GROMACS .gro file of C-alpha atoms in nm:
model
  290
    1MET     CA    1   6.843  19.613   6.118
    2LEU     CA    2   6.679  19.333   6.318
    3GLY     CA    3   6.332  19.444   6.207
    4GLN     CA    4   6.442  19.442   5.843
    5ARG     CA    5   6.590  19.094   5.887
    6VAL     CA    6   6.265  18.967   6.037
    7ILE     CA    7   6.051  19.113   5.758
    8THR     CA    8   6.273  18.965   5.486
    9ALA     CA    9   6.275  18.627   5.663
   10ILE     CA   10   5.895  18.625   5.690
   11ILE     CA   11   5.859  18.705   5.318
   12LEU     CA   12   6.102  18.429   5.220
   13LEU     CA   13   5.927  18.181   5.447
   14ALA     CA   14   5.589  18.277   5.299
   15VAL     CA   15   5.721  18.220   4.947
   16LEU     CA   16   5.864  17.883   5.050
   17VAL     CA   17   5.532  17.776   5.205
   18ALA     CA   18   5.352  17.889   4.890
   19VAL     CA   19   5.570  17.690   4.650
   20VAL     CA   20   5.552  17.369   4.855
   21SER     CA   21   5.174  17.406   4.867
   22ILE     CA   22   5.149  17.385   4.489
   23PRO     CA   23   5.110  17.021   4.372
   24ASN     CA   24   5.337  17.074   4.071
   25PRO     CA   25   5.696  17.012   4.198
   26ALA     CA   26   5.838  17.233   3.923
   27TYR     CA   27   5.757  17.544   4.131
   28PHE     CA   28   5.951  17.414   4.430
   29ASN     CA   29   6.239  17.323   4.201
   30CYS     CA   30   6.240  17.674   4.052
   31PHE     CA   31   6.254  17.830   4.400
   32VAL     CA   32   6.539  17.605   4.514
   33SER     CA   33   6.718  17.652   4.181
   34LEU     CA   34   6.695  18.030   4.201
   35ALA     CA   35   6.835  18.031   4.555
   36ALA     CA   36   7.116  17.793   4.454
   37ALA     CA   37   7.207  17.998   4.145
   38ALA     CA   38   7.214  18.322   4.346
   39ALA     CA   39   7.441  18.161   4.605
   40PHE     CA   40   7.670  18.031   4.330
   41TRP     CA   41   7.693  18.376   4.173
   42GLU     CA   42   7.792  18.519   4.512
   43TRP     CA   43   8.036  18.235   4.578
   44LEU     CA   44   8.212  18.311   4.249
   45ARG     CA   45   8.224  18.682   4.340
   46LEU     CA   46   8.430  18.590   4.645
   47ALA     CA   47   8.642  18.318   4.486
   48LEU     CA   48   8.727  18.444   4.137
   49PRO     CA   49   8.989  18.709   4.056
   50GLN     CA   50   8.873  19.061   3.973
   51THR     CA   51   8.973  19.005   3.609
   52CYS     CA   52   8.713  18.728   3.581
   53GLN     CA   53   8.448  18.935   3.755
   54LYS     CA   54   8.499  19.222   3.511
   55LYS     CA   55   8.413  18.981   3.233
   56GLY     CA   56   8.093  18.882   3.410
   57ILE     CA   57   8.198  18.519   3.451
   58GLU     CA   58   8.036  18.491   3.794
   59LEU     CA   59   7.701  18.613   3.654
   60VAL     CA   60   7.724  18.374   3.359
   61GLY     CA   61   7.798  18.091   3.603
   62GLY     CA   62   7.493  18.170   3.815
   63VAL     CA   63   7.260  18.198   3.515
   64ALA     CA   64   7.396  17.879   3.360
   65LEU     CA   65   7.341  17.687   3.683
   66PHE     CA   66   6.985  17.818   3.716
   67VAL     CA   67   6.900  17.725   3.357
   68SER     CA   68   7.048  17.378   3.410
   69PHE     CA   69   6.851  17.316   3.729
   70VAL     CA   70   6.525  17.449   3.592
   71GLY     CA   71   6.579  17.261   3.267
   72GLY     CA   72   6.584  16.946   3.474
   73SER     CA   73   6.221  17.013   3.563
   74VAL     CA   74   6.130  16.857   3.229
   75PHE     CA   75   6.236  16.522   3.373
   76LEU     CA   76   6.082  16.566   3.719
   77PRO     CA   77   5.752  16.389   3.635
   78LYS     CA   78   5.944  16.085   3.509
   79ILE     CA   79   6.165  16.083   3.818
   80MET     CA   80   5.866  16.110   4.051
   81ALA     CA   81   5.688  15.837   3.857
   82GLY     CA   82   5.979  15.606   3.930
   83ASP     CA   83   6.125  15.580   3.580
   84ALA     CA   84   6.428  15.354   3.635
   85LEU     CA   85   6.660  15.527   3.388
   86TYR     CA   86   6.594  15.884   3.503
   87LEU     CA   87   6.597  15.783   3.870
   88SER     CA   88   6.933  15.615   3.823
   89ILE     CA   89   7.085  15.918   3.652
   90PHE     CA   90   6.935  16.157   3.907
   91ASN     CA   91   7.047  15.958   4.211
   92ASN     CA   92   7.389  15.849   4.091
   93THR     CA   93   7.487  16.196   3.974
   94GLY     CA   94   7.350  16.359   4.287
   95LEU     CA   95   7.519  16.114   4.521
   96PHE     CA   96   7.853  16.167   4.348
   97PHE     CA   97   7.838  16.539   4.428
   98VAL     CA   98   7.704  16.469   4.779
   99VAL     CA   99   7.987  16.234   4.874
  100LEU     CA  100   8.254  16.460   4.727
  101SER     CA  101   8.117  16.772   4.897
  102ALA     CA  102   8.061  16.597   5.231
  103LEU     CA  103   8.417  16.466   5.238
  104VAL     CA  104   8.557  16.813   5.179
  105TRP     CA  105   8.340  16.963   5.451
  106LEU     CA  106   8.422  16.685   5.697
  107LEU     CA  107   8.794  16.652   5.636
  108ILE     CA  108   8.934  16.965   5.472
  109ILE     CA  109   8.729  17.267   5.572
  110PRO     CA  110   8.795  17.227   5.949
  111VAL     CA  111   9.169  17.241   5.872
  112VAL     CA  112   9.124  17.549   5.654
  113LEU     CA  113   8.929  17.723   5.930
  114TYR     CA  114   9.179  17.619   6.197
  115GLN     CA  115   9.461  17.774   5.994
  116ALA     CA  116   9.250  18.086   5.928
  117ARG     CA  117   9.496  18.221   5.674
  118LEU     CA  118   9.356  18.563   5.595
  119ASP     CA  119   9.675  18.656   5.415
  120ALA     CA  120   9.647  18.359   5.178
  121ILE     CA  121   9.543  18.404   4.820
  122GLY     CA  122   9.172  18.379   4.876
  123LYS     CA  123   9.062  18.427   4.517
  124ASN     CA  124   9.144  18.096   4.354
  125PHE     CA  125   8.964  17.847   4.140
  126LEU     CA  126   8.968  17.569   4.399
  127HIS     CA  127   8.715  17.763   4.606
  128ALA     CA  128   8.503  17.818   4.296
  129ILE     CA  129   8.512  17.448   4.204
  130PHE     CA  130   8.423  17.353   4.560
  131GLY     CA  131   8.134  17.599   4.545
  132PHE     CA  132   7.997  17.433   4.232
  133ILE     CA  133   8.024  17.087   4.386
  134THR     CA  134   7.859  17.192   4.712
  135ILE     CA  135   7.574  17.384   4.554
  136VAL     CA  136   7.489  17.099   4.316
  137ALA     CA  137   7.504  16.857   4.611
  138THR     CA  138   7.275  17.080   4.817
  139TRP     CA  139   7.027  17.124   4.532
  140TYR     CA  140   7.010  16.746   4.494
  141ALA     CA  141   6.977  16.700   4.871
  142ILE     CA  142   6.679  16.936   4.908
  143ILE     CA  143   6.504  16.815   4.593
  144ALA     CA  144   6.553  16.447   4.686
  145MET     CA  145   6.423  16.505   5.040
  146TYR     CA  146   6.117  16.678   4.898
  147PHE     CA  147   6.044  16.413   4.635
  148ILE     CA  148   6.088  16.115   4.867
  149HIS     CA  149   5.961  16.240   5.202
  150GLY     CA  150   5.758  16.554   5.132
  151ALA     CA  151   5.748  16.914   5.245
  152TRP     CA  152   5.728  16.856   5.622
  153PHE     CA  153   6.045  16.645   5.612
  154VAL     CA  154   6.227  16.934   5.442
  155PHE     CA  155   6.088  17.190   5.688
  156SER     CA  156   6.181  16.981   5.992
  157TYR     CA  157   6.533  16.950   5.854
  158LEU     CA  158   6.559  17.325   5.788
  159ILE     CA  159   6.432  17.402   6.140
  160LEU     CA  160   6.733  17.212   6.273
  161ILE     CA  161   6.963  17.454   6.090
  162TRP     CA  162   6.756  17.759   6.179
  163CYS     CA  163   6.775  17.661   6.548
  164ALA     CA  164   7.154  17.653   6.529
  165ASP     CA  165   7.163  17.991   6.354
  166ILE     CA  166   6.901  18.178   6.557
  167PHE     CA  167   7.000  18.054   6.903
  168ALA     CA  168   7.368  18.106   6.828
  169TYR     CA  169   7.294  18.468   6.737
  170PHE     CA  170   7.078  18.551   7.038
  171GLY     CA  171   7.274  18.329   7.276
  172GLY     CA  172   7.594  18.506   7.181
  173LYS     CA  173   7.428  18.846   7.227
  174HIS     CA  174   7.300  18.751   7.570
  175PHE     CA  175   7.591  18.559   7.722
  176GLY     CA  176   7.886  18.707   7.531
  177GLY     CA  177   8.219  18.570   7.646
  178GLU     CA  178   8.516  18.427   7.461
  179LYS     CA  179   8.521  18.460   7.084
  180LEU     CA  180   8.477  18.148   6.874
  181ALA     CA  181   8.700  18.245   6.582
  182PRO     CA  182   8.821  18.603   6.634
  183LYS     CA  183   9.039  18.613   6.323
  184ILE     CA  184   8.755  18.503   6.096
  185SER     CA  185   8.436  18.633   6.258
  186PRO     CA  186   8.486  18.853   6.566
  187GLY     CA  187   8.113  18.868   6.639
  188LYS     CA  188   8.068  18.495   6.706
  189THR     CA  189   8.116  18.363   7.059
  190ARG     CA  190   8.163  18.017   7.204
  191SER     CA  191   7.859  18.065   7.422
  192GLY     CA  192   7.648  18.145   7.116
  193ALA     CA  193   7.777  17.838   6.934
  194LEU     CA  194   7.693  17.623   7.235
  195CYS     CA  195   7.340  17.767   7.250
  196GLY     CA  196   7.289  17.692   6.882
  197ILE     CA  197   7.416  17.336   6.917
  198LEU     CA  198   7.198  17.265   7.221
  199ALA     CA  199   6.891  17.411   7.049
  200SER     CA  200   6.945  17.188   6.746
  201MET     CA  201   6.988  16.879   6.961
  202ILE     CA  202   6.671  16.962   7.155
  203TRP     CA  203   6.478  17.009   6.831
  204MET     CA  204   6.606  16.676   6.701
  205LEU     CA  205   6.491  16.498   7.018
  206ALA     CA  206   6.154  16.674   7.024
  207SER     CA  207   6.076  16.620   6.654
  208ALA     CA  208   6.187  16.256   6.666
  209PHE     CA  209   5.836  16.170   6.780
  210ILE     CA  210   5.663  16.366   6.504
  211ASP     CA  211   5.574  16.151   6.205
  212ASN     CA  212   5.768  16.202   5.882
  213SER     CA  213   6.015  16.449   6.030
  214PHE     CA  214   6.384  16.435   5.951
  215SER     CA  215   6.458  16.328   6.308
  216HIS     CA  216   6.179  16.067   6.309
  217PHE     CA  217   6.338  15.907   6.002
  218ILE     CA  218   6.671  15.875   6.186
  219LEU     CA  219   6.493  15.728   6.488
  220LYS     CA  220   6.317  15.467   6.275
  221GLN     CA  221   6.638  15.368   6.099
  222SER     CA  222   6.858  15.354   6.410
  223SER     CA  223   6.799  15.443   6.775
  224ILE     CA  224   6.721  15.738   7.000
  225LEU     CA  225   7.093  15.767   7.083
  226LEU     CA  226   7.180  15.859   6.725
  227VAL     CA  227   6.920  16.137   6.707
  228PRO     CA  228   7.098  16.395   6.929
  229ALA     CA  229   7.435  16.280   6.791
  230VAL     CA  230   7.325  16.370   6.438
  231GLY     CA  231   7.188  16.698   6.570
  232LEU     CA  232   7.524  16.773   6.731
  233LEU     CA  233   7.721  16.690   6.415
  234LEU     CA  234   7.497  16.891   6.182
  235ALA     CA  235   7.480  17.189   6.418
  236VAL     CA  236   7.860  17.199   6.440
  237TYR     CA  237   7.891  17.196   6.062
  238SER     CA  238   7.624  17.463   6.026
  239ILE     CA  239   7.856  17.686   6.229
  240LEU     CA  240   8.157  17.581   6.021
  241GLY     CA  241   7.966  17.669   5.704
  242ASP     CA  242   7.904  18.017   5.840
  243LEU     CA  243   8.271  18.055   5.935
  244TYR     CA  244   8.389  17.932   5.596
  245GLU     CA  245   8.186  18.196   5.417
  246SER     CA  246   8.315  18.459   5.662
  247LEU     CA  247   8.671  18.352   5.583
  248LEU     CA  248   8.618  18.396   5.210
  249LYS     CA  249   8.449  18.733   5.263
  250ARG     CA  250   8.742  18.855   5.471
  251ARG     CA  251   8.992  18.740   5.212
  252ALA     CA  252   8.792  18.912   4.939
  253GLY     CA  253   8.730  19.227   5.145
  254PHE     CA  254   8.349  19.191   5.139
  255LYS     CA  255   8.112  19.254   5.429
  256ASP     CA  256   7.825  19.058   5.270
  257SER     CA  257   7.814  18.813   4.981
  258SER     CA  258   7.581  19.061   4.805
  259ASN     CA  259   7.287  19.293   4.879
  260LEU     CA  260   7.011  19.078   4.738
  261LEU     CA  261   6.824  19.035   5.067
  262PRO     CA  262   6.757  19.348   5.276
  263GLY     CA  263   6.889  19.304   5.628
  264HIS     CA  264   7.048  18.969   5.548
  265GLY     CA  265   7.307  19.050   5.282
  266GLY     CA  266   7.310  18.792   5.007
  267ALA     CA  267   7.165  18.450   4.936
  268TRP     CA  268   7.484  18.279   5.050
  269ASP     CA  269   7.467  18.471   5.379
  270ARG     CA  270   7.133  18.296   5.441
  271LEU     CA  271   7.227  17.961   5.289
  272ASP     CA  272   7.580  17.918   5.425
  273SER     CA  273   7.473  17.667   5.691
  274ILE     CA  274   7.238  17.482   5.456
  275LEU     CA  275   7.518  17.445   5.202
  276SER     CA  276   7.758  17.297   5.456
  277VAL     CA  277   7.507  17.070   5.631
  278SER     CA  278   7.296  16.931   5.345
  279PRO     CA  279   7.562  16.711   5.180
  280ILE     CA  280   7.647  16.559   5.519
  281ALA     CA  281   7.280  16.513   5.610
  282VAL     CA  282   7.201  16.331   5.286
  283LEU     CA  283   7.512  16.116   5.320
  284ILE     CA  284   7.385  16.009   5.666
  285TRP     CA  285   7.038  15.953   5.519
  286TYR     CA  286   7.183  15.737   5.240
  287LEU     CA  287   7.398  15.530   5.477
  288LEU     CA  288   7.103  15.464   5.708
  289ILE     CA  289   6.884  15.321   5.430
  290HIS     CA  290   7.155  15.099   5.288
   0.00000   0.00000   0.00000
C-alpha cells in the first residue's frame, strides 16, 4: 500500500511540475480546476442523501464546477495583465468565499469535531454548501498565489501542508501513544499530530530565508516571531481538515472519498488539508498586505 501511495504521489507531483513549467497559466488552472471539481464531487457523495446521488446530482455538481473554473481561463490573460475590472471581480468574489470559508473553519468546525456526533444526520445540505464555499475559496487561493507570487511560492506553501501530513503519519507510526480523536479517526495519534506540527513550524522557519517563499513573504510583512506562529496555526488546521473529512466519511459509511487515486483513495483524501488551510492562509496573506 505504501509503495502504491508513493508511486501515485510521484506521478501527481510530476504532473504539477509539468503544468507550472508551461508559460500559459491556463494549463495550471485546468489542473487545479480538475482537482477541485473531483474533490467537490466526492464531497457531495458524502454530504448528499442517497436519493440525490441516484440522480447523479453530485456528478453534475463536479462537472459544472470544473466547466465554470476552466471557463474562467478566458479571462486569465486580462487578469494577469492587470485589467482593473476583471481584477476587481476576481479578487472581490474570491475574497468573499475566502472570508466565509475561513470563518467556518476557524469558529465552527472545531466545535463540530469536538462534539464528534457520528449518530447525527451526516447527509445534509449544509455540508454540501460548505463544501462549495471552501472549494471555490481554495481554488481562488491557489490561483491567486500562483498569479501574484509564482510557482515556487505555491510549492513552498504546499510543502508546509505536506510536512504536517507526512510527519504526522510516520510520527504516529513510530511513537504511537494516545489517540487524537478515537471516535472520528482511530489511526491518528497525538504524537503524530505533534510531529506534523513541529515539522511544519521547522519548515516555515527554514524557508523564511528563501526568497519568494510563502514563509519569506510573512517574514517581510511582519517579523520572525509570526513565522512559526503561522506554521503552528496552519498545521493545526491541516489536521482538523483531515479529521473533518474523516467525520463525514464515518457518517456516510465510506472508507475513502472515492477510488480515483490508487493507494490514496480520492482527491478529497489528498486535498483535505489543503482545503481547510488555504482559506485561512490567504486571509492571513490579505491581512498582512493591508
